[in-house]
Short mmCIF file of C-alpha atoms and ligand atoms in Angstrom, two decimals:
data_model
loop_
_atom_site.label_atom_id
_atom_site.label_comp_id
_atom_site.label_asym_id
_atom_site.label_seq_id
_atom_site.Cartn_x
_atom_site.Cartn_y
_atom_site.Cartn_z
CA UNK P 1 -49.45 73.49 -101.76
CA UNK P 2 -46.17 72.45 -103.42
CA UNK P 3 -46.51 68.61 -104.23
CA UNK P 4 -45.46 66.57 -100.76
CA UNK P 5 -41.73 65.18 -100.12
CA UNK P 6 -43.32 62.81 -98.33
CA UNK P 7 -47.08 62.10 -97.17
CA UNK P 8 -48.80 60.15 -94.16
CA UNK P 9 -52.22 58.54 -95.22
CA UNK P 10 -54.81 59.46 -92.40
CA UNK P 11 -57.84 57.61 -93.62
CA UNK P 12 -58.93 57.46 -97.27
CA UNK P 13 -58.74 61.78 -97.72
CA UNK P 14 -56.46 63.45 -95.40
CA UNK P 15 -53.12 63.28 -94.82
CA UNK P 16 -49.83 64.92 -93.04
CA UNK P 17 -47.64 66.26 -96.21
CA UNK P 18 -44.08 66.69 -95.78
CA UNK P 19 -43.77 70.02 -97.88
CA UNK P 20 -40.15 71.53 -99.23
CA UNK P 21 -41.04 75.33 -99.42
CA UNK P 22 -37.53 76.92 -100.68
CA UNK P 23 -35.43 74.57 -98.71
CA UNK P 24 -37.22 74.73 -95.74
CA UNK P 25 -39.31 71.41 -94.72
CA UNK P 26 -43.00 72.06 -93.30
CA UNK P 27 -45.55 69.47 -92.04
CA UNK P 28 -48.68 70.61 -93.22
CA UNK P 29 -51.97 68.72 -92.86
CA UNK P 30 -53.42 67.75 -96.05
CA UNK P 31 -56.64 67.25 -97.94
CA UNK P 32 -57.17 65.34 -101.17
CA UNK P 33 -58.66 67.02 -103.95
CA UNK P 34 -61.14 65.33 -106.36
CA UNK P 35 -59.52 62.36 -108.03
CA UNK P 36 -57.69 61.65 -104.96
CA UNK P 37 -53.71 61.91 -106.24
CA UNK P 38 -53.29 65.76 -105.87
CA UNK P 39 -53.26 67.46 -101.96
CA UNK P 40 -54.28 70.80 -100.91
CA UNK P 41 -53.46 72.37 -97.65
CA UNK P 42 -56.22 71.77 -95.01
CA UNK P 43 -57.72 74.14 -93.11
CA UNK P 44 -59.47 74.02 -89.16
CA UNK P 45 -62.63 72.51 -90.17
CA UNK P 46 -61.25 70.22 -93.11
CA UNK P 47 -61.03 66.96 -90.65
CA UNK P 48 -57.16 66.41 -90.79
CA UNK P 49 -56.97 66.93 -87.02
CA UNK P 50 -59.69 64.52 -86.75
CA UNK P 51 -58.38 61.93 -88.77
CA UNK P 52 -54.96 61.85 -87.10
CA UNK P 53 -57.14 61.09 -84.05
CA UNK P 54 -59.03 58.19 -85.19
CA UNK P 55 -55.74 57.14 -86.63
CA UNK P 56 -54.56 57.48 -83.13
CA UNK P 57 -57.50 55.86 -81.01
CA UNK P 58 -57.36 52.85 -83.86
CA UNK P 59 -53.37 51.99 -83.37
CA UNK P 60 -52.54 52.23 -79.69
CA UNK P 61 -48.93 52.03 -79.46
CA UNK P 62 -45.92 52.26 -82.33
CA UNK P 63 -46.87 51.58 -86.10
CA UNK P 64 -44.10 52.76 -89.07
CA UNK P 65 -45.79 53.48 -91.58
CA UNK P 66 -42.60 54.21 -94.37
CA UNK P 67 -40.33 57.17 -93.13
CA UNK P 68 -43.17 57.78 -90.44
CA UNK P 69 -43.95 56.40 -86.86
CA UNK P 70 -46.83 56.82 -85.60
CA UNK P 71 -47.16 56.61 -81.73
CA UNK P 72 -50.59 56.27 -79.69
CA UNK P 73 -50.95 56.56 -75.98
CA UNK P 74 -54.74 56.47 -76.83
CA UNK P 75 -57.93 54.25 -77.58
CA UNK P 76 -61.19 55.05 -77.46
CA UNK P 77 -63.38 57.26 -79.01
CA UNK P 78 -61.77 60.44 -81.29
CA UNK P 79 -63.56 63.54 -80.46
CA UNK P 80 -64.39 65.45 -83.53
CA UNK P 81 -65.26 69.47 -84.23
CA UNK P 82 -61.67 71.40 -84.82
CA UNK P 83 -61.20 74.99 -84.46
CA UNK P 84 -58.30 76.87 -84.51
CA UNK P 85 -55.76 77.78 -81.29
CA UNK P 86 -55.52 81.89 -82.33
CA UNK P 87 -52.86 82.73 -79.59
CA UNK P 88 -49.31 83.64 -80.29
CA UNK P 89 -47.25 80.40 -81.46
CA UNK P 90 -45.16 78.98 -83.53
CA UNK P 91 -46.68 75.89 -85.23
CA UNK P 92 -49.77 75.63 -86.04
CA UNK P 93 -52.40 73.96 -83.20
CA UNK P 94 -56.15 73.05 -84.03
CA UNK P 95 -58.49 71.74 -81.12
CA UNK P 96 -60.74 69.16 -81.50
CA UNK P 97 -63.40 69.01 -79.90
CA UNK P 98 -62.34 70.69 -77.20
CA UNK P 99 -60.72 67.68 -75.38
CA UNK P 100 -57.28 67.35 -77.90
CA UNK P 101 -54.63 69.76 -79.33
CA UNK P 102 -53.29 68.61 -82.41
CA UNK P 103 -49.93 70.52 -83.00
CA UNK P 104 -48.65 70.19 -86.75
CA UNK P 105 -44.90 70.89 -86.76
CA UNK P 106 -45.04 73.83 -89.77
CA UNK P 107 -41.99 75.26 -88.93
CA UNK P 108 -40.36 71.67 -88.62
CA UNK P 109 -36.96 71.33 -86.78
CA UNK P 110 -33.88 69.26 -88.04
CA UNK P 111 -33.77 66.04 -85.99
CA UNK P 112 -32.62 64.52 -83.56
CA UNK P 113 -35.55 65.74 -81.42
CA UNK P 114 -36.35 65.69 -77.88
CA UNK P 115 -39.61 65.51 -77.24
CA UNK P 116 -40.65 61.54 -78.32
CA UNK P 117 -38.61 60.41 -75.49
CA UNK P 118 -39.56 62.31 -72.90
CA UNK P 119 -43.09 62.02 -73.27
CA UNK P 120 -42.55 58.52 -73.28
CA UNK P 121 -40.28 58.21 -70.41
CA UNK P 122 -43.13 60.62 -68.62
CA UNK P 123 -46.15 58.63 -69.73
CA UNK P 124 -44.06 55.79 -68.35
CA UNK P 125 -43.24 56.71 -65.43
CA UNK P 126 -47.27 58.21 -64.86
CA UNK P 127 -46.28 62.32 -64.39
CA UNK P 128 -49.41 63.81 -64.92
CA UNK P 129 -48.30 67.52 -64.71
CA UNK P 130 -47.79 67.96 -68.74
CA UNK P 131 -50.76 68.31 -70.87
CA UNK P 132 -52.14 64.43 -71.13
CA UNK P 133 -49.92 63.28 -74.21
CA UNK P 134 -52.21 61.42 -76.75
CA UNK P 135 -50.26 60.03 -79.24
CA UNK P 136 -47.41 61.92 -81.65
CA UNK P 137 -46.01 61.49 -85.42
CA UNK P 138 -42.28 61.24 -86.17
CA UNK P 139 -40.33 61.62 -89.70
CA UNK P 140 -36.90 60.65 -90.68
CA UNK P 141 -35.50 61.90 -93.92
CA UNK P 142 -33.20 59.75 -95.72
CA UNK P 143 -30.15 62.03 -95.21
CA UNK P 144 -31.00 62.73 -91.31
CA UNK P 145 -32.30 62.00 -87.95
CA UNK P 146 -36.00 61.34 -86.68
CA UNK P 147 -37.96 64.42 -85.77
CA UNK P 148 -41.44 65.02 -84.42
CA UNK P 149 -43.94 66.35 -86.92
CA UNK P 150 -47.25 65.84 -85.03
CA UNK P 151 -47.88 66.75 -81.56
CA UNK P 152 -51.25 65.30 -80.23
CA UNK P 153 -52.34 66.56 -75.94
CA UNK P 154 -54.93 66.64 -73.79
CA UNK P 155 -56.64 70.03 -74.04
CA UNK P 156 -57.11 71.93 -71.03
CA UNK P 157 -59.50 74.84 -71.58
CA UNK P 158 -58.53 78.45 -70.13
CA UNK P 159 -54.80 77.80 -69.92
CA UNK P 160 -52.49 80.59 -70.13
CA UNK P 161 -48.63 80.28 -69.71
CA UNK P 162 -46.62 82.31 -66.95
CA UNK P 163 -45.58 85.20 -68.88
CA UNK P 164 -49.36 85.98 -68.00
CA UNK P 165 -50.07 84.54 -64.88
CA UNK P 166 -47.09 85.09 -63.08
CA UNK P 167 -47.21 88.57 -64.23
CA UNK P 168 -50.48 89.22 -63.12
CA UNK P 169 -49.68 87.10 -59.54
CA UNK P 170 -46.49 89.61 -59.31
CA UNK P 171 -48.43 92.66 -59.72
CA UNK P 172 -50.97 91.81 -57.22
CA UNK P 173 -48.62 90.26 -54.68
CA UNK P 174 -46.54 93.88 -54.94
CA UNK P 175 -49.74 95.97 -54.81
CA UNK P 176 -51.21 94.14 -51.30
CA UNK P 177 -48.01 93.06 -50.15
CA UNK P 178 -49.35 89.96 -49.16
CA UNK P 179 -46.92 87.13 -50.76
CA UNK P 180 -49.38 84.01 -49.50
CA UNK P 181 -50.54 83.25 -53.09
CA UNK P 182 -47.13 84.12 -54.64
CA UNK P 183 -45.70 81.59 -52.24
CA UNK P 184 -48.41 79.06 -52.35
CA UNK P 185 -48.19 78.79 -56.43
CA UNK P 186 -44.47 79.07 -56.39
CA UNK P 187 -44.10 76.59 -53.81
CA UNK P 188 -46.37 73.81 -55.93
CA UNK P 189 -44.23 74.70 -59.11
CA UNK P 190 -41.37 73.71 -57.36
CA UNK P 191 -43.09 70.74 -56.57
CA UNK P 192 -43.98 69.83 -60.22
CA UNK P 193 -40.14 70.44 -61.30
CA UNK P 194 -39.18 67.82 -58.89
CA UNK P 195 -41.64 65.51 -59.91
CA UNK P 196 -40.36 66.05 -63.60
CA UNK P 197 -37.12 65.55 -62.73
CA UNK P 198 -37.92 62.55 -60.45
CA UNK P 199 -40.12 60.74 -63.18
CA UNK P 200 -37.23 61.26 -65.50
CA UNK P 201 -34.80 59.42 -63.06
CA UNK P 202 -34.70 56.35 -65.62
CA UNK P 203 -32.56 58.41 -67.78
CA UNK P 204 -30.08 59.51 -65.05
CA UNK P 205 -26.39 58.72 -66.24
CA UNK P 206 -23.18 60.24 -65.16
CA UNK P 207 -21.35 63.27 -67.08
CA UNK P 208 -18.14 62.79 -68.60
CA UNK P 209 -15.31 65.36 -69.05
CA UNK P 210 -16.23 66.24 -72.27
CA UNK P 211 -19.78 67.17 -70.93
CA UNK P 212 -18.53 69.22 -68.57
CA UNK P 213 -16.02 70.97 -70.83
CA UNK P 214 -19.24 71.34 -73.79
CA UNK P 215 -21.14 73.30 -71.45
CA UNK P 216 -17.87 75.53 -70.08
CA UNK P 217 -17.45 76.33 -74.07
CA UNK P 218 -21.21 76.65 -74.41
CA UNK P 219 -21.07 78.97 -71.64
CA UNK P 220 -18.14 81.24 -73.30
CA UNK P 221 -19.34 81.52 -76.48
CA UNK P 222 -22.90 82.52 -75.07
CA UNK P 223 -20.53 85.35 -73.42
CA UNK P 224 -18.57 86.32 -76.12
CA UNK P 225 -21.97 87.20 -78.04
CA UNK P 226 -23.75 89.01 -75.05
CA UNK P 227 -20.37 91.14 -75.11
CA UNK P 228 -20.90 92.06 -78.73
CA UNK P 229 -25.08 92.59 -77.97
CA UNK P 230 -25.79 94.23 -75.03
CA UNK P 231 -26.19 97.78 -74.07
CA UNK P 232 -23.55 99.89 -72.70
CA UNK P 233 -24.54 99.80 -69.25
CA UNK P 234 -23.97 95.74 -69.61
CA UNK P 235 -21.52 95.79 -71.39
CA UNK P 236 -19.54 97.88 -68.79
CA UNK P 237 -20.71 95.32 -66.36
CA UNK P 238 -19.38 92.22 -68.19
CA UNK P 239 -15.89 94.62 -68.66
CA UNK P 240 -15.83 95.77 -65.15
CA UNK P 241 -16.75 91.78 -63.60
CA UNK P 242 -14.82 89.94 -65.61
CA UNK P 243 -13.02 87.84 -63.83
CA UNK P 244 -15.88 87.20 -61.57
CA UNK P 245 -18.47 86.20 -64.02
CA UNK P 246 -15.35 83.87 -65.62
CA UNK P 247 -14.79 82.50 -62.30
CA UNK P 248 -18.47 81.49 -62.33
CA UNK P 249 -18.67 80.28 -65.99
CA UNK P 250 -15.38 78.00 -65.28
CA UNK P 251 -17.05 76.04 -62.84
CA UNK P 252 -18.94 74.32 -65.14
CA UNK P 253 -15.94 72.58 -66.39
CA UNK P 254 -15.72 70.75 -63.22
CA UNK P 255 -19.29 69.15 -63.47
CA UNK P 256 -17.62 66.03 -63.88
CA UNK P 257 -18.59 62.34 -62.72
CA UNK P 258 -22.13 63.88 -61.38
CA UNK P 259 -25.48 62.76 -62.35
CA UNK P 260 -27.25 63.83 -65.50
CA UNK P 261 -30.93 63.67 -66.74
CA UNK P 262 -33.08 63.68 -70.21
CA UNK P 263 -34.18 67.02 -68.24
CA UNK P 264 -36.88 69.39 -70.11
CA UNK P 265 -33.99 71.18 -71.57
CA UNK P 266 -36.25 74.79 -71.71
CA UNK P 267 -37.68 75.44 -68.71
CA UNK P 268 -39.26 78.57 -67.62
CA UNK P 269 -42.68 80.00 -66.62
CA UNK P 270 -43.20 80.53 -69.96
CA UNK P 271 -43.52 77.06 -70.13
CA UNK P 272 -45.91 76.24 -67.33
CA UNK P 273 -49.50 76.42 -68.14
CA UNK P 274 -51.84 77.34 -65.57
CA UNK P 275 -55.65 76.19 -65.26
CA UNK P 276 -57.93 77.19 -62.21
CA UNK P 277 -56.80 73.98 -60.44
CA UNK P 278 -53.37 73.05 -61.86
CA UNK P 279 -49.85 73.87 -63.44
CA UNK P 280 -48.20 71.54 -66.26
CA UNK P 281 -45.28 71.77 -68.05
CA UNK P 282 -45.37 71.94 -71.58
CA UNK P 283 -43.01 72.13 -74.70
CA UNK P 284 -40.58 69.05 -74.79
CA UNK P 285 -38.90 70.49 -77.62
CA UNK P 286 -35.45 71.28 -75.89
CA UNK P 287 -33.43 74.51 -76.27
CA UNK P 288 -33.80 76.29 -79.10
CA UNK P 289 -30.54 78.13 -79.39
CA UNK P 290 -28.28 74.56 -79.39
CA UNK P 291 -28.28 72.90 -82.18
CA UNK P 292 -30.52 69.60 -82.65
CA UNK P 293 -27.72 67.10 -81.77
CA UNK P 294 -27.19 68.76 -78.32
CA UNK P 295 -31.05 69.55 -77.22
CA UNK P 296 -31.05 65.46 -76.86
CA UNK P 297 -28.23 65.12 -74.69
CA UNK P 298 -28.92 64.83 -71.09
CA UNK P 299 -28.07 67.67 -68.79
CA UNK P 300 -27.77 68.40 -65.15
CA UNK P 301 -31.29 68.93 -63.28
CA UNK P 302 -29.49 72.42 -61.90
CA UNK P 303 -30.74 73.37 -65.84
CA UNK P 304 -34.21 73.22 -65.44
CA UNK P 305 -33.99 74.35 -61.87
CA UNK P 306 -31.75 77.23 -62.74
CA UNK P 307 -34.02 78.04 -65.86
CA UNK P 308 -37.23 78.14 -63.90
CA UNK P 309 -35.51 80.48 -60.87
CA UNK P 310 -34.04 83.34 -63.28
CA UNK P 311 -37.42 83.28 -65.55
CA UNK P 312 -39.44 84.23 -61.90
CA UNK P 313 -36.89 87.28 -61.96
CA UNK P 314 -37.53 88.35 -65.38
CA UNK P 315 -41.39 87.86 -64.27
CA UNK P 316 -40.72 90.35 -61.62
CA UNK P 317 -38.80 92.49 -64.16
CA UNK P 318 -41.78 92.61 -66.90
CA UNK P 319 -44.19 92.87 -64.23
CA UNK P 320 -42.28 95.98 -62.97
CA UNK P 321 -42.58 97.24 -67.10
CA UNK P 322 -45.89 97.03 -67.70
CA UNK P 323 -47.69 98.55 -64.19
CA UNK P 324 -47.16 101.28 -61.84
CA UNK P 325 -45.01 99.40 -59.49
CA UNK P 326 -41.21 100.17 -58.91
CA UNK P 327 -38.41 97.38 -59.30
CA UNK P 328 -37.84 97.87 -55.46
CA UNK P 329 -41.42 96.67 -54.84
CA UNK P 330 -41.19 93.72 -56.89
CA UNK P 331 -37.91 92.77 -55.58
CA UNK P 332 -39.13 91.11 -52.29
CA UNK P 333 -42.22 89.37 -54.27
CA UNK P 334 -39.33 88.10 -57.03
CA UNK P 335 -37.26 86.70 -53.40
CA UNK P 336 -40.21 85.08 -52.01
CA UNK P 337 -41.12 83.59 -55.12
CA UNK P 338 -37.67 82.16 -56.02
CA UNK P 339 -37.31 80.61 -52.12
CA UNK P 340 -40.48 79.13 -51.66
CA UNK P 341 -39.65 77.39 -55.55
CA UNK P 342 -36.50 76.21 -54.30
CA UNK P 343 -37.34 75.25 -51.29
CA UNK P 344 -40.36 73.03 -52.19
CA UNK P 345 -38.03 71.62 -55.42
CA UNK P 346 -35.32 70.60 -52.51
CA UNK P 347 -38.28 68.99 -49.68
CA UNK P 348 -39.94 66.98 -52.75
CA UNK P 349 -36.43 65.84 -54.56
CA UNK P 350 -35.56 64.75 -51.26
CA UNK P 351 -38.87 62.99 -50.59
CA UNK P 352 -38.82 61.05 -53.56
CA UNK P 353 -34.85 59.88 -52.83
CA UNK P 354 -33.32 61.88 -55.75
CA UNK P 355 -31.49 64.25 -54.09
CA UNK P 356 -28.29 63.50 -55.37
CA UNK P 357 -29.82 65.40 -58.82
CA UNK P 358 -29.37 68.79 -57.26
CA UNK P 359 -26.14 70.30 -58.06
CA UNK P 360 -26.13 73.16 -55.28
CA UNK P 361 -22.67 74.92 -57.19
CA UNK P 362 -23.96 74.69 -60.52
CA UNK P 363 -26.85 77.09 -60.13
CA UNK P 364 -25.47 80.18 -60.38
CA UNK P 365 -23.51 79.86 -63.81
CA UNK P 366 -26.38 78.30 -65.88
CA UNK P 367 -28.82 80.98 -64.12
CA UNK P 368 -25.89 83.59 -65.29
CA UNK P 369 -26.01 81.64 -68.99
CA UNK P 370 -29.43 82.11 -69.06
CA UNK P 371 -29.14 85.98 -68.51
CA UNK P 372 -26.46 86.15 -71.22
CA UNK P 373 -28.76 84.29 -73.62
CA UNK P 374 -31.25 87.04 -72.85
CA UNK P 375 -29.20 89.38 -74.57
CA UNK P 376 -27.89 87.44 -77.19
CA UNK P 377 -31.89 86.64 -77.98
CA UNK P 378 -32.68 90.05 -77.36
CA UNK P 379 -29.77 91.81 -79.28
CA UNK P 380 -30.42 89.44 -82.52
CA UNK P 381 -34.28 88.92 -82.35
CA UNK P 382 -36.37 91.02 -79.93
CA UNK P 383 -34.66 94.25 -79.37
CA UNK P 384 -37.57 95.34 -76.97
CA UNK P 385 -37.00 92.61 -74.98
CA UNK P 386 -33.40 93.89 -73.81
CA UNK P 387 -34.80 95.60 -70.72
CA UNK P 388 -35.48 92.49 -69.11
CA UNK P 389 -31.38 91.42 -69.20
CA UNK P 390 -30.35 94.92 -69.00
CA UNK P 391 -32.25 94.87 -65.46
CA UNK P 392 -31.22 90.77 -64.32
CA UNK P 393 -27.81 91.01 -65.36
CA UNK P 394 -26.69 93.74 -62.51
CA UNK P 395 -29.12 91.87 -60.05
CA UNK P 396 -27.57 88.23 -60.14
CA UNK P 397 -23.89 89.73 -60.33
CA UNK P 398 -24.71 91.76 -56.94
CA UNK P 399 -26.71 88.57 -55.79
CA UNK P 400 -23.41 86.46 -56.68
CA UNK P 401 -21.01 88.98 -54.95
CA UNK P 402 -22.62 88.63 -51.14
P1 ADP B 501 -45.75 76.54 -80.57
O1 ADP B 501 -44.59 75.58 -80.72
O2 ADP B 501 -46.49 76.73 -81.84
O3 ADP B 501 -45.36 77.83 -79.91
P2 ADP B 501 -46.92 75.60 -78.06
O4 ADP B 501 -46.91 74.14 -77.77
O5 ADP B 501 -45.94 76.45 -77.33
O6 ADP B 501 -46.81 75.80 -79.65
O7 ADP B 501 -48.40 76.11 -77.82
C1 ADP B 501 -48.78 77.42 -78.14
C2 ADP B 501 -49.86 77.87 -77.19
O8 ADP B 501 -51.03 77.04 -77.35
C3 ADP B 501 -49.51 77.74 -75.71
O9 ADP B 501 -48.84 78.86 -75.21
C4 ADP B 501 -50.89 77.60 -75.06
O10 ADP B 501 -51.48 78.87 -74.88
C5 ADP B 501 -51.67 76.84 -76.11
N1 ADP B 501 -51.66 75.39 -75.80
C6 ADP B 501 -50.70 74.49 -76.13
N2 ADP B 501 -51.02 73.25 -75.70
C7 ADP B 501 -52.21 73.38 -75.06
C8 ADP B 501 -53.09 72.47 -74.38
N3 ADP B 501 -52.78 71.16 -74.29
N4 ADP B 501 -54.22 72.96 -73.85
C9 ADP B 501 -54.53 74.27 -73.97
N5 ADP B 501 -53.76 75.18 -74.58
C10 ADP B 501 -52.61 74.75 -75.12
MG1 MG B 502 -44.34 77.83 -77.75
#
């Protein structure tokens, strides 16, 4: 392990390092080695994890501690006994004792970063329907903004996200043509977004013109890629609709004077965690393809909504990929599952006196963004994923011309 930039003492031998490995930064739980002055890397079993949760359980609330702040939304006792999280991700995620997840931000992002302030505005405002946050671990650098580099939740044993259990709902809702389930599940996720968005009503300010006219650019250049990217079937499409899709797109420079939210930023199933009794939203970490300064800014709620509708298509469209079942069979299950969302989303909003959140005219072009950002993602890092855009984008333009 290269010697730390920085280091977090978690008891008297572990620590989280702040590594430089060839100009990237890393936060890396750390052990020390004999004498005590020189680290190593620690492994699942090591006691890092566990130390950052008797730090945590010991210091309810904010502590700094130098460049670091350390906040607890825990006391009692730390469970102990880590083992590693083995599925696909990004960071890297030990559980202890099978009741926490710590997350250790390895591939750490330039600040500013979402995530601190929503969980706090969540915990706040009591939304339980996001892993149980425990506590988390921020780090500013001299030259640059705060950002998270220790993620500590509730564990909740046999989760899997929606790119599996949606999937899997899909396929069996187009199989027995019986949508009750579909419906049912859809119709409580639209609940949960509201909920979200309703907990996160403290935040709620109003857009300006220069938000408005951000996310008309945003929208543009996100075009101007997906033309370069995308197959030639799609790309004839974007040639052929033109001025419809930049009739569309242009609306979001009117988004002016309407309310805007500290929304999730990210959402879609992919997202949502499903146990046998529940679904949470997880991953506060805002948008990956802005840059930092922009995946803090707040947002219309039509974001989220419109992020969570389009993923339940490309659900429909992977689910269609990987079984037996034609596109045309999916098609109704993907309709039933996007209306009973909506409508659920709309009846709880409503219920909980935050209508005015929902931008009706704003859905389509950030659902038609999203699309585009398929391809871009697809065309620069996941070529195999460019089915799933090659089969939404003629979809939502023959959705938007009836
Ligand atoms: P990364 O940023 O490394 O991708 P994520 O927060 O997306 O990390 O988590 C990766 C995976 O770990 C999730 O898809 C999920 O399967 C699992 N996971 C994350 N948090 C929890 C939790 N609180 N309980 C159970 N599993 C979790
Ligand atoms: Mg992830």
């Amino acid at each position: 392990m290269p010697v730390p930039v920085d280091l977090l003492r978690l008891g008297d031998r572990h620590g989280l390092a702040i590594v430089d490995r060839g100009g990237r930064l890393s936060a890396v739980p750390a052990v020390a080695v004999a004498d005590g002055d020189r680290w190593r890397r620690a492994d699942p079993g090591d006691g890092t994890a566990e130390a950052l949760l008797q730090l945590l359980a010991g210091t309810p609330g904010h502590s700094a501690q130098g460049r670091f702040e350390v906040v607890s939304w825990t006391s009692g006792p730390a469970p102990t006994t880590e083992r590693p999280i083995t599925v696909d991700q990004t960071n890297e995620s030990i559980i202890v004792g099978d009741r926490a997840v710590v997350k250790w931000a390895t591939h750490l992002e330039p600040g500013p970063h979402p995530a601190p302030s929503r969980l706090a505005a969540l915990t706040a405002a009591e939304f339980t329907a996001m892993p149980t946050p425990w506590g988390l671990v921020t780090w500013t650098p001299h030259d640059g903004a705060e950002t998270l580099v220790a993620t500590v939740t509730g564990y909740l044993p046999g989760a899997v996200d929606g790119w599996t259990w949606a999937v899997e709902l899909f396929k069996d809702a187009a199989r027995s043509g019986d949508h009750t389930t579909v419906i049912s599940i859809c119709s409580s996720l639209g609940t949960v977004v509201a909920d979200l968005h309703a907990s996160l009503a403290a935040t709620v300010t109003t857009s300006t013109r220069a938000d408005a006219q951000r996310w008309r650019d945003g929208a543009f250049a996100t075009l101007a890629a997906a033309r370069e990217l995308a197959t030639p079937a799609n790309t004839q499409l974007l040639l052929d609709l033109a001025e419809q899709i930049t009739a569309v797109l242009e609306r979001l420079s009117t988004l002016v004077d309407i309310p805007i939210l500290d929304a999730h930023g990210d959402l879609h199933v992919g997202q949502v965690l499903r146990t046998d009794d529940q679904l949470v939203v997880a991953d506060f970490d805002g948008n990956p393809v802005l840059p930092p300064a922009e995946r803090v800014l707040p947002v219309p709620a039509a974001v989220d909504l419109a992020g969570i509708l389009q993923s339940l298509t490309h659900v429909a469209i992977v689910a269609a990929e990987r079984s037996e079942l034609s596109p045309e069979r999916l098609a109704p299950v993907d309709a039933d599952a996007r209306g009973s969302l909506l409508d659920a989303y709309l009846h709880r909003l409503s219920q909980t006196g935050h209508a005015d959140l929902h931008i009706e005219h704003a859905l389509t072009a950030f659902r038609l963004q999203q699309v585009l950002r398929e391809i871009v993602y697809a065309g620069r890092h996941l070529p195999r994923w460019m089915y799933v855009p090659d089969a939404a984008l003629p979809a939502l333009l023959e959705e938007m011309s009836r």
